[in-house]
């Protein structure tokens, strides 16, 4: 990950800030410039709900190089309690017991790092609620 | 009146049985370690957890416990630890950004072995009392490392506690503080060294016991109090035994230290140690209770605090997860191999 991009995305990665369309109420995460529903351009900043449930998930056993020490791990689509869907890792869980519909909550975790000497990238993962 | 607005500890679900798992690997006598240190298990950070992530979780819960205090009201954030993820670059900036407290905030990272957390508490209290800031956030925590096979490996654990100091909505008023500091090289880590070094038995009498008892006695004198005046007492917990012994030396009973005595199941969370114990005490304390607290950091020094619990405590106790509940919530136990992998004790090939 490029440090400048990580820095730009901190409001989403750190504080789960989304853009809510002032006209139709659509919540865009990450925020957008134009509403995909009504094409309006005015958004207000809202914070995503910090709990939700697993819509679907997969267990990654062959991971990209930054994540290979973490296998096996779960990537899930989570439907937050405000209706917004996000894709993220689910951790602190026994993968054999993980199932669709499980309640989860957001936690702040390390995501990856730019090598041993580089910047550490933080962000959100989910843990059992 | 100034003091704690609320506080919150962040214990971790991963655990290892040191006597069984660690002693087995290094051929040590498990029973003598268990009896000698009074440690049944210790917490382990997951590979994606560090001081910063634990601090964010503790701080978020502390804000919740403060009745949804606007993080923009925080005028300072100080994090004390010996395991800041960066050697150069503050931990506090990440935490402040994550909780939404930036940019109008003063930030600094503290370091003083195991007492860096109480240092942060000490300084934030001062800023609040001087009316420099309305609220200030102090965090103590660590993901401490012990060298493989070293005595420290049996106790080094992970955890953090966050405290919001202020003059309004106080749940525990600060009545007295005292700090006791000398130059005592009982434990250290040189720059670029991965594991700390320590003076073995030298870490006991001239270090831990001398500083904790001297600080405690000065605090008794300053406040004209005696052990019987306190409902609870909490001391730095490098293992289960030291705090128990020091409390007896000072005249406290087991009953007074029990609630904050987390080391037997948590291990030594370094800068998080006595702060997490205080957090566990405040989970159950009643209005009017007095709490006696003395930290210890090698090098060496102790910070002492006398807290008096206010009426407001009962309103905040159930607003966020309690420390002992978190500790007992579904712990998952690791074997030494997984522990060594998680703590990056296994040397891997350099990536090319
Ligand atoms: Zn719209």
GROMACS .gro file of C-alpha atoms and ligand atoms in nm:
model
  482
    1UNK     CA    1   0.000   0.000   0.000
    2UNK     CA    2   0.123   0.350  -0.074
    3UNK     CA    3   0.160   0.561   0.239
    4UNK     CA    4  -0.008   0.867   0.084
    5UNK     CA    5  -0.313   0.662  -0.011
    6UNK     CA    6  -0.330   0.507   0.336
    7UNK     CA    7  -0.313   0.853   0.487
    8UNK     CA    8  -0.593   0.980   0.260
    9UNK     CA    9  -0.813   0.687   0.356
   10UNK     CA   10  -0.770   0.727   0.734
   11UNK     CA   11  -1.122   0.866   0.789
   12UNK     CA   12  -1.260   0.539   0.645
   13UNK     CA   13  -0.996   0.301   0.779
   14UNK     CA   14  -0.981   0.452   1.130
   15UNK     CA   15  -1.320   0.608   1.194
   16UNK     CA   16  -1.549   0.430   0.946
   17UNK     CA   17  -1.673   0.758   0.800
   18UNK     CA   18  -1.918   0.723   0.513
   19UNK     CA   19  -2.101   0.971   0.290
   20UNK     CA   20  -2.478   0.986   0.322
   21UNK     CA   21  -2.666   1.132   0.024
   22UNK     CA   22  -2.855   1.434   0.150
   23UNK     CA   23  -3.126   1.386  -0.116
   24UNK     CA   24  -3.206   1.012  -0.106
   25UNK     CA   25  -3.026   0.882   0.203
   26UNK     CA   26  -2.798   0.635   0.023
   27UNK     CA   27  -2.488   0.565   0.232
   28UNK     CA   28  -2.166   0.533   0.030
   29UNK     CA   29  -1.867   0.361   0.193
   30UNK     CA   30  -1.610   0.461   0.089
   31UNK     CA   31  -1.763   0.802   0.017
   32UNK     CA   32  -1.835   0.902  -0.343
   33UNK     CA   33  -1.869   1.229  -0.530
   34UNK     CA   34  -2.192   1.139  -0.709
   35UNK     CA   35  -2.476   0.935  -0.558
   36UNK     CA   36  -2.516   0.611  -0.762
   37UNK     CA   37  -2.891   0.610  -0.686
   38UNK     CA   38  -3.009   0.968  -0.748
   39UNK     CA   39  -2.698   1.134  -0.899
   40UNK     CA   40  -2.700   1.406  -0.632
   41UNK     CA   41  -2.362   1.550  -0.532
   42UNK     CA   42  -2.426   1.655  -0.174
   43UNK     CA   43  -2.325   1.417   0.103
   44UNK     CA   44  -2.304   1.444   0.480
   45UNK     CA   45  -2.043   1.254   0.680
   46UNK     CA   46  -2.186   0.974   0.893
   47UNK     CA   47  -2.015   0.704   1.101
   48UNK     CA   48  -2.096   0.343   1.021
   49UNK     CA   49  -2.266   0.123   1.280
   50UNK     CA   50  -2.000  -0.074   1.467
   51UNK     CA   51  -2.195  -0.400   1.480
   52UNK     CA   52  -2.357  -0.621   1.220
   53UNK     CA   53  -2.388  -0.977   1.097
   54UNK     CA   54  -2.205  -1.199   0.853
   55UNK     CA   55  -2.384  -1.218   0.516
   56UNK     CA   56  -2.133  -1.456   0.366
   57UNK     CA   57  -1.768  -1.548   0.414
   58UNK     CA   58  -1.479  -1.745   0.271
   59UNK     CA   59  -1.169  -1.892   0.434
   60UNK     CA   60  -0.846  -1.780   0.268
   61UNK     CA   61  -0.582  -2.055   0.263
   62UNK     CA   62  -0.352  -1.918  -0.007
   63UNK     CA   63  -0.303  -1.551   0.069
   64UNK     CA   64  -0.133  -1.254  -0.098
   65UNK     CA   65   0.228  -1.219   0.025
   66UNK     CA   66   0.147  -0.953   0.289
   67UNK     CA   67  -0.101  -1.188   0.454
   68UNK     CA   68   0.057  -1.530   0.413
   69UNK     CA   69   0.153  -1.560   0.782
   70UNK     CA   70  -0.214  -1.523   0.875
   71UNK     CA   71  -0.360  -1.820   0.686
   72UNK     CA   72  -0.610  -1.962   0.728
   73UNK     CA   73  -0.825  -1.653   0.789
   74UNK     CA   74  -1.182  -1.550   0.716
   75UNK     CA   75  -1.289  -1.272   0.479
   76UNK     CA   76  -1.653  -1.184   0.514
   77UNK     CA   77  -1.919  -0.959   0.372
   78UNK     CA   78  -2.079  -0.800   0.675
   79UNK     CA   79  -2.413  -0.628   0.679
   80UNK     CA   80  -2.387  -0.356   0.942
   81UNK     CA   81  -2.688  -0.266   1.154
   82UNK     CA   82  -2.735   0.052   0.947
   83UNK     CA   83  -2.769  -0.158   0.630
   84UNK     CA   84  -2.428  -0.080   0.483
   85UNK     CA   85  -2.226  -0.378   0.357
   86UNK     CA   86  -1.850  -0.396   0.407
   87UNK     CA   87  -1.589  -0.660   0.327
   88UNK     CA   88  -1.335  -0.731   0.598
   89UNK     CA   89  -1.142  -0.995   0.789
   90UNK     CA   90  -1.311  -1.169   1.082
   91UNK     CA   91  -1.057  -1.257   1.354
   92UNK     CA   92  -1.040  -1.401   1.709
   93UNK     CA   93  -1.270  -1.680   1.599
   94UNK     CA   94  -1.250  -2.055   1.552
   95UNK     CA   95  -1.296  -2.091   1.175
   96UNK     CA   96  -1.482  -2.423   1.219
   97UNK     CA   97  -1.745  -2.245   1.425
   98UNK     CA   98  -1.789  -1.937   1.205
   99UNK     CA   99  -2.124  -1.924   1.026
  100UNK     CA  100  -2.345  -1.697   0.819
  101UNK     CA  101  -2.565  -1.484   1.041
  102UNK     CA  102  -2.308  -1.459   1.326
  103UNK     CA  103  -2.310  -1.124   1.506
  104UNK     CA  104  -1.981  -0.933   1.484
  105UNK     CA  105  -1.841  -0.597   1.592
  106UNK     CA  106  -1.565  -0.372   1.460
  107UNK     CA  107  -1.222  -0.367   1.620
  108UNK     CA  108  -0.917  -0.158   1.539
  109UNK     CA  109  -0.632  -0.383   1.420
  110UNK     CA  110  -0.309  -0.391   1.225
  111UNK     CA  111  -0.387  -0.470   0.861
  112UNK     CA  112  -0.041  -0.493   0.707
  113UNK     CA  113   0.294  -0.320   0.701
  114UNK     CA  114   0.529  -0.185   0.439
  115UNK     CA  115   0.800  -0.438   0.531
  116UNK     CA  116   0.982  -0.458   0.865
  117UNK     CA  117   1.112  -0.103   0.832
  118UNK     CA  118   0.807   0.062   0.675
  119UNK     CA  119   0.482   0.222   0.782
  120UNK     CA  120   0.233   0.008   0.974
  121UNK     CA  121  -0.116   0.017   0.825
  122UNK     CA  122  -0.408   0.007   1.070
  123UNK     CA  123  -0.775  -0.035   1.001
  124UNK     CA  124  -1.089  -0.231   1.082
  125UNK     CA  125  -1.149  -0.600   1.126
  126UNK     CA  126  -1.442  -0.777   1.285
  127UNK     CA  127  -1.455  -0.997   1.594
  128UNK     CA  128  -1.744  -1.201   1.742
  129UNK     CA  129  -1.990  -0.962   1.910
  130UNK     CA  130  -1.272   1.846   4.215
  131UNK     CA  131  -1.058   1.671   3.958
  132UNK     CA  132  -0.988   1.311   3.884
  133UNK     CA  133  -1.097   1.026   3.669
  134UNK     CA  134  -1.400   1.074   3.451
  135UNK     CA  135  -1.411   0.708   3.344
  136UNK     CA  136  -1.162   0.439   3.264
  137UNK     CA  137  -1.149   0.122   3.064
  138UNK     CA  138  -0.918  -0.175   3.031
  139UNK     CA  139  -0.863  -0.376   2.718
  140UNK     CA  140  -0.767  -0.734   2.805
  141UNK     CA  141  -0.715  -0.985   2.527
  142UNK     CA  142  -0.876  -1.322   2.460
  143UNK     CA  143  -0.558  -1.514   2.373
  144UNK     CA  144  -0.383  -1.683   2.663
  145UNK     CA  145  -0.101  -1.928   2.734
  146UNK     CA  146  -0.029  -2.140   3.043
  147UNK     CA  147   0.331  -2.037   3.121
  148UNK     CA  148   0.417  -2.311   3.367
  149UNK     CA  149   0.293  -2.587   3.142
  150UNK     CA  150   0.370  -2.463   2.790
  151UNK     CA  151   0.679  -2.248   2.842
  152UNK     CA  152   0.850  -2.450   3.118
  153UNK     CA  153   0.801  -2.766   2.909
  154UNK     CA  154   0.990  -2.619   2.614
  155UNK     CA  155   1.284  -2.487   2.816
  156UNK     CA  156   1.314  -2.776   3.058
  157UNK     CA  157   1.231  -2.562   3.362
  158UNK     CA  158   1.053  -2.689   3.671
  159UNK     CA  159   0.689  -2.597   3.607
  160UNK     CA  160   0.574  -2.635   3.967
  161UNK     CA  161   0.843  -2.413   4.114
  162UNK     CA  162   0.763  -2.142   3.856
  163UNK     CA  163   0.395  -2.167   3.935
  164UNK     CA  164   0.449  -2.145   4.311
  165UNK     CA  165   0.729  -1.891   4.285
  166UNK     CA  166   0.552  -1.645   4.059
  167UNK     CA  167   0.185  -1.720   4.126
  168UNK     CA  168   0.108  -1.710   3.754
  169UNK     CA  169  -0.148  -1.951   3.613
  170UNK     CA  170  -0.185  -1.799   3.268
  171UNK     CA  171  -0.096  -1.484   3.078
  172UNK     CA  172  -0.250  -1.287   2.793
  173UNK     CA  173  -0.098  -1.287   2.446
  174UNK     CA  174  -0.161  -1.029   2.174
  175UNK     CA  175  -0.283  -1.160   1.838
  176UNK     CA  176  -0.040  -1.089   1.551
  177UNK     CA  177  -0.259  -0.797   1.442
  178UNK     CA  178  -0.272  -0.638   1.788
  179UNK     CA  179  -0.018  -0.401   1.936
  180UNK     CA  180  -0.004  -0.115   2.183
  181UNK     CA  181  -0.181   0.116   1.937
  182UNK     CA  182  -0.474  -0.116   1.861
  183UNK     CA  183  -0.526  -0.193   2.231
  184UNK     CA  184  -0.511   0.177   2.315
  185UNK     CA  185  -0.775   0.259   2.054
  186UNK     CA  186  -1.010  -0.007   2.192
  187UNK     CA  187  -0.958   0.102   2.553
  188UNK     CA  188  -1.000   0.471   2.461
  189UNK     CA  189  -1.321   0.411   2.264
  190UNK     CA  190  -1.475   0.225   2.555
  191UNK     CA  191  -1.359   0.494   2.799
  192UNK     CA  192  -1.535   0.758   2.586
  193UNK     CA  193  -1.849   0.545   2.585
  194UNK     CA  194  -1.825   0.512   2.962
  195UNK     CA  195  -1.793   0.891   2.984
  196UNK     CA  196  -2.149   0.903   2.850
  197UNK     CA  197  -2.042   0.966   2.492
  198UNK     CA  198  -1.796   1.246   2.566
  199UNK     CA  199  -1.708   1.431   2.243
  200UNK     CA  200  -1.345   1.332   2.170
  201UNK     CA  201  -1.285   1.688   2.046
  202UNK     CA  202  -1.305   1.794   2.411
  203UNK     CA  203  -0.984   1.606   2.487
  204UNK     CA  204  -0.699   1.857   2.516
  205UNK     CA  205  -0.418   1.605   2.559
  206UNK     CA  206  -0.342   1.241   2.486
  207UNK     CA  207  -0.047   1.067   2.650
  208UNK     CA  208   0.037   0.702   2.598
  209UNK     CA  209   0.288   0.531   2.822
  210UNK     CA  210   0.451   0.205   2.712
  211UNK     CA  211   0.781   0.031   2.651
  212UNK     CA  212   0.648  -0.135   2.336
  213UNK     CA  213   0.553   0.159   2.114
  214UNK     CA  214   0.532   0.005   1.765
  215UNK     CA  215   0.757   0.273   1.620
  216UNK     CA  216   1.093   0.379   1.764
  217UNK     CA  217   1.035   0.718   1.603
  218UNK     CA  218   0.676   0.828   1.536
  219UNK     CA  219   0.419   0.865   1.812
  220UNK     CA  220   0.161   0.604   1.901
  221UNK     CA  221  -0.064   0.883   2.027
  222UNK     CA  222  -0.122   1.037   1.685
  223UNK     CA  223  -0.274   0.713   1.552
  224UNK     CA  224  -0.494   0.675   1.858
  225UNK     CA  225  -0.603   1.041   1.854
  226UNK     CA  226  -0.689   1.015   1.483
  227UNK     CA  227  -0.879   0.688   1.530
  228UNK     CA  228  -1.096   0.817   1.813
  229UNK     CA  229  -1.159   1.149   1.633
  230UNK     CA  230  -0.969   1.371   1.878
  231UNK     CA  231  -0.744   1.544   1.623
  232UNK     CA  232  -0.624   1.807   1.539
  233UNK     CA  233  -0.657   2.045   1.837
  234UNK     CA  234  -0.486   1.825   2.094
  235UNK     CA  235  -0.147   1.794   2.262
  236UNK     CA  236   0.015   1.454   2.214
  237UNK     CA  237   0.318   1.276   2.356
  238UNK     CA  238   0.438   0.921   2.409
  239UNK     CA  239   0.592   0.828   2.742
  240UNK     CA  240   0.845   0.563   2.830
  241UNK     CA  241   0.960   0.452   3.177
  242UNK     CA  242   0.961   0.070   3.175
  243UNK     CA  243   0.643  -0.047   3.353
  244UNK     CA  244   0.546   0.290   3.498
  245UNK     CA  245   0.492   0.481   3.174
  246UNK     CA  246   0.114   0.442   3.208
  247UNK     CA  247   0.094   0.591   3.556
  248UNK     CA  248   0.323   0.870   3.433
  249UNK     CA  249   0.066   0.957   3.169
  250UNK     CA  250  -0.201   0.954   3.441
  251UNK     CA  251   0.011   1.177   3.664
  252UNK     CA  252   0.072   1.439   3.395
  253UNK     CA  253  -0.286   1.446   3.264
  254UNK     CA  254  -0.411   1.500   3.621
  255UNK     CA  255  -0.172   1.792   3.652
  256UNK     CA  256  -0.290   1.953   3.327
  257UNK     CA  257  -0.652   1.917   3.429
  258UNK     CA  258  -0.590   2.054   3.779
  259UNK     CA  259  -0.404   2.352   3.633
  260UNK     CA  260  -0.702   2.412   3.404
  261UNK     CA  261  -0.480   2.391   3.095
  262UNK     CA  262  -0.717   2.144   2.934
  263UNK     CA  263  -1.076   2.044   3.005
  264UNK     CA  264  -1.025   1.671   2.958
  265UNK     CA  265  -0.714   1.464   2.895
  266UNK     CA  266  -0.668   1.101   2.796
  267UNK     CA  267  -0.400   0.888   2.964
  268UNK     CA  268  -0.326   0.537   2.842
  269UNK     CA  269  -0.093   0.275   2.985
  270UNK     CA  270  -0.032  -0.049   2.803
  271UNK     CA  271   0.219  -0.285   2.654
  272UNK     CA  272   0.275  -0.593   2.444
  273UNK     CA  273   0.587  -0.681   2.636
  274UNK     CA  274   0.848  -0.931   2.521
  275UNK     CA  275   1.066  -1.166   2.721
  276UNK     CA  276   1.357  -1.347   2.559
  277UNK     CA  277   1.289  -1.715   2.486
  278UNK     CA  278   1.372  -1.920   2.796
  279UNK     CA  279   1.430  -1.613   3.015
  280UNK     CA  280   1.237  -1.581   3.342
  281UNK     CA  281   1.051  -1.286   3.188
  282UNK     CA  282   0.897  -1.509   2.924
  283UNK     CA  283   0.673  -1.662   3.192
  284UNK     CA  284   0.514  -1.329   3.281
  285UNK     CA  285   0.532  -1.082   2.989
  286UNK     CA  286   0.178  -1.022   2.873
  287UNK     CA  287  -0.033  -0.769   2.686
  288UNK     CA  288  -0.307  -0.526   2.779
  289UNK     CA  289  -0.391  -0.158   2.812
  290UNK     CA  290  -0.607   0.074   3.017
  291UNK     CA  291  -0.737   0.419   2.926
  292UNK     CA  292  -0.832   0.697   3.165
  293UNK     CA  293  -1.006   1.024   3.093
  294UNK     CA  294  -0.916   1.293   3.345
  295UNK     CA  295  -1.130   1.598   3.401
  296UNK     CA  296  -1.285   1.834   3.653
  297UNK     CA  297  -1.646   1.753   3.571
  298UNK     CA  298  -1.835   1.422   3.584
  299UNK     CA  299  -1.559   1.275   3.804
  300UNK     CA  300  -1.608   0.914   3.919
  301UNK     CA  301  -1.290   0.896   4.127
  302UNK     CA  302  -1.147   1.211   4.278
  303UNK     CA  303  -0.770   1.238   4.312
  304UNK     CA  304  -0.687   1.318   4.676
  305UNK     CA  305  -0.308   1.274   4.685
  306UNK     CA  306  -0.019   1.178   4.460
  307UNK     CA  307   0.345   1.106   4.524
  308UNK     CA  308   0.637   1.005   4.302
  309UNK     CA  309   0.953   0.830   4.415
  310UNK     CA  310   1.247   0.804   4.174
  311UNK     CA  311   1.610   0.689   4.191
  312UNK     CA  312   1.861   0.569   3.934
  313UNK     CA  313   1.848   0.190   3.975
  314UNK     CA  314   1.953  -0.023   3.676
  315UNK     CA  315   1.740  -0.333   3.748
  316UNK     CA  316   1.592  -0.379   3.400
  317UNK     CA  317   1.666  -0.213   3.067
  318UNK     CA  318   1.669  -0.251   2.692
  319UNK     CA  319   1.938  -0.083   2.484
  320UNK     CA  320   1.852   0.076   2.151
  321UNK     CA  321   1.806  -0.175   1.866
  322UNK     CA  322   1.796  -0.469   2.108
  323UNK     CA  323   1.494  -0.691   2.066
  324UNK     CA  324   1.466  -0.823   2.423
  325UNK     CA  325   1.520  -0.646   2.754
  326UNK     CA  326   1.787  -0.742   3.008
  327UNK     CA  327   1.739  -0.754   3.382
  328UNK     CA  328   1.938  -0.789   3.700
  329UNK     CA  329   1.777  -1.115   3.815
  330UNK     CA  330   1.724  -1.104   4.192
  331UNK     CA  331   1.836  -0.741   4.190
  332UNK     CA  332   1.490  -0.659   4.048
  333UNK     CA  333   1.340  -0.747   4.390
  334UNK     CA  334   1.457  -0.582   4.712
  335UNK     CA  335   1.654  -0.273   4.594
  336UNK     CA  336   1.422  -0.217   4.302
  337UNK     CA  337   1.052  -0.314   4.320
  338UNK     CA  338   1.014  -0.346   4.697
  339UNK     CA  339   1.218  -0.041   4.792
  340UNK     CA  340   1.044   0.193   4.546
  341UNK     CA  341   0.689   0.069   4.600
  342UNK     CA  342   0.714   0.075   4.981
  343UNK     CA  343   0.893   0.413   4.989
  344UNK     CA  344   0.633   0.570   4.761
  345UNK     CA  345   0.349   0.411   4.960
  346UNK     CA  346   0.486   0.530   5.296
  347UNK     CA  347   0.532   0.884   5.165
  348UNK     CA  348   0.173   0.874   5.045
  349UNK     CA  349   0.050   0.757   5.388
  350UNK     CA  350   0.237   1.042   5.550
  351UNK     CA  351   0.119   1.309   5.306
  352UNK     CA  352  -0.243   1.204   5.343
  353UNK     CA  353  -0.235   1.105   5.714
  354UNK     CA  354  -0.383   0.770   5.623
  355UNK     CA  355  -0.313   0.406   5.708
  356UNK     CA  356  -0.390   0.083   5.518
  357UNK     CA  357  -0.717   0.035   5.711
  358UNK     CA  358  -0.856   0.356   5.556
  359UNK     CA  359  -0.871   0.199   5.212
  360UNK     CA  360  -1.126  -0.037   5.064
  361UNK     CA  361  -0.892  -0.139   4.782
  362UNK     CA  362  -0.522  -0.133   4.702
  363UNK     CA  363  -0.343  -0.204   4.375
  364UNK     CA  364   0.027  -0.230   4.302
  365UNK     CA  365   0.239  -0.299   3.998
  366UNK     CA  366   0.220  -0.672   3.921
  367UNK     CA  367   0.535  -0.811   3.757
  368UNK     CA  368   0.402  -1.150   3.869
  369UNK     CA  369   0.138  -1.269   4.114
  370UNK     CA  370   0.372  -1.282   4.412
  371UNK     CA  371   0.538  -0.939   4.430
  372UNK     CA  372   0.218  -0.735   4.475
  373UNK     CA  373   0.093  -0.983   4.733
  374UNK     CA  374   0.418  -0.959   4.929
  375UNK     CA  375   0.445  -0.581   4.907
  376UNK     CA  376   0.086  -0.537   5.021
  377UNK     CA  377   0.160  -0.751   5.332
  378UNK     CA  378   0.478  -0.552   5.401
  379UNK     CA  379   0.270  -0.234   5.400
  380UNK     CA  380  -0.010  -0.375   5.614
  381UNK     CA  381  -0.280  -0.437   5.354
  382UNK     CA  382  -0.488  -0.757   5.357
  383UNK     CA  383  -0.547  -0.999   5.070
  384UNK     CA  384  -0.911  -0.884   5.067
  385UNK     CA  385  -0.801  -0.529   4.986
  386UNK     CA  386  -0.588  -0.633   4.687
  387UNK     CA  387  -0.799  -0.919   4.548
  388UNK     CA  388  -1.016  -0.721   4.305
  389UNK     CA  389  -0.724  -0.547   4.131
  390UNK     CA  390  -0.488  -0.846   4.152
  391UNK     CA  391  -0.508  -0.954   3.788
  392UNK     CA  392  -0.158  -1.096   3.737
  393UNK     CA  393  -0.239  -1.462   3.817
  394UNK     CA  394  -0.458  -1.485   3.503
  395UNK     CA  395  -0.337  -1.185   3.305
  396UNK     CA  396   0.041  -1.187   3.355
  397UNK     CA  397   0.251  -0.871   3.362
  398UNK     CA  398   0.109  -0.612   3.125
  399UNK     CA  399   0.394  -0.372   3.211
  400UNK     CA  400   0.267  -0.014   3.172
  401UNK     CA  401  -0.087  -0.154   3.174
  402UNK     CA  402  -0.044  -0.345   3.500
  403UNK     CA  403  -0.161  -0.133   3.794
  404UNK     CA  404  -0.380   0.080   3.562
  405UNK     CA  405  -0.574  -0.231   3.455
  406UNK     CA  406  -0.599  -0.333   3.820
  407UNK     CA  407  -0.745   0.009   3.901
  408UNK     CA  408  -0.991  -0.033   3.616
  409UNK     CA  409  -1.105  -0.369   3.761
  410UNK     CA  410  -1.150  -0.205   4.103
  411UNK     CA  411  -1.357   0.083   3.963
  412UNK     CA  412  -1.588  -0.172   3.799
  413UNK     CA  413  -1.715  -0.272   4.145
  414UNK     CA  414  -1.624   0.019   4.376
  415UNK     CA  415  -1.899   0.202   4.566
  416UNK     CA  416  -1.931   0.574   4.638
  417UNK     CA  417  -1.701   0.679   4.922
  418UNK     CA  418  -1.450   0.395   4.877
  419UNK     CA  419  -1.086   0.496   4.890
  420UNK     CA  420  -0.836   0.328   4.656
  421UNK     CA  421  -0.460   0.315   4.713
  422UNK     CA  422  -0.247   0.271   4.401
  423UNK     CA  423   0.131   0.249   4.352
  424UNK     CA  424   0.293   0.167   4.019
  425UNK     CA  425   0.652   0.064   3.959
  426UNK     CA  426   0.882   0.111   3.664
  427UNK     CA  427   1.234  -0.022   3.644
  428UNK     CA  428   1.510   0.225   3.619
  429UNK     CA  429   1.344   0.306   3.869
  430UNK     CA  430   1.042   0.480   4.010
  431UNK     CA  431   0.694   0.456   4.157
  432UNK     CA  432   0.390   0.680   4.116
  433UNK     CA  433   0.136   0.673   4.397
  434UNK     CA  434  -0.229   0.784   4.388
  435UNK     CA  435  -0.510   0.801   4.643
  436UNK     CA  436  -0.851   0.798   4.475
  437UNK     CA  437  -1.188   0.858   4.636
  438UNK     CA  438  -1.486   0.715   4.452
  439UNK     CA  439  -1.779   0.952   4.394
  440UNK     CA  440  -2.156   0.899   4.368
  441UNK     CA  441  -2.134   0.905   3.990
  442UNK     CA  442  -1.948   0.574   3.970
  443UNK     CA  443  -2.270   0.370   3.970
  444UNK     CA  444  -2.392   0.549   3.655
  445UNK     CA  445  -2.088   0.451   3.447
  446UNK     CA  446  -2.005   0.100   3.565
  447UNK     CA  447  -2.229  -0.075   3.313
  448UNK     CA  448  -2.174   0.152   3.014
  449UNK     CA  449  -1.889  -0.061   2.875
  450UNK     CA  450  -1.749  -0.412   2.930
  451UNK     CA  451  -1.594  -0.469   3.273
  452UNK     CA  452  -1.232  -0.573   3.312
  453UNK     CA  453  -1.281  -0.909   3.483
  454UNK     CA  454  -1.573  -0.998   3.255
  455UNK     CA  455  -1.349  -0.932   2.955
  456UNK     CA  456  -1.076  -1.148   3.108
  457UNK     CA  457  -1.316  -1.437   3.162
  458UNK     CA  458  -1.490  -1.404   2.825
  459UNK     CA  459  -1.402  -1.705   2.608
  460UNK     CA  460  -1.025  -1.721   2.650
  461UNK     CA  461  -0.848  -1.921   2.379
  462UNK     CA  462  -0.533  -2.105   2.481
  463UNK     CA  463  -0.221  -2.128   2.264
  464UNK     CA  464   0.054  -2.386   2.253
  465UNK     CA  465   0.416  -2.264   2.262
  466UNK     CA  466   0.465  -2.303   1.887
  467UNK     CA  467   0.171  -2.079   1.801
  468UNK     CA  468   0.275  -1.838   2.075
  469UNK     CA  469   0.629  -1.818   1.934
  470UNK     CA  470   0.490  -1.754   1.585
  471UNK     CA  471   0.250  -1.485   1.706
  472UNK     CA  472   0.522  -1.313   1.907
  473UNK     CA  473   0.761  -1.327   1.609
  474UNK     CA  474   1.014  -1.539   1.794
  475UNK     CA  475   1.066  -1.766   1.494
  476UNK     CA  476   1.320  -1.642   1.245
  477UNK     CA  477   1.188  -1.659   0.889
  478UNK     CA  478   1.374  -1.619   0.561
  479UNK     CA  479   1.408  -1.261   0.437
  480UNK     CA  480   1.163  -1.188   0.158
  481UNK     CA  481   1.332  -1.119  -0.175
  482LIG    ZN1  482  -2.886   0.990  -0.351
   0.00000   0.00000   0.00000
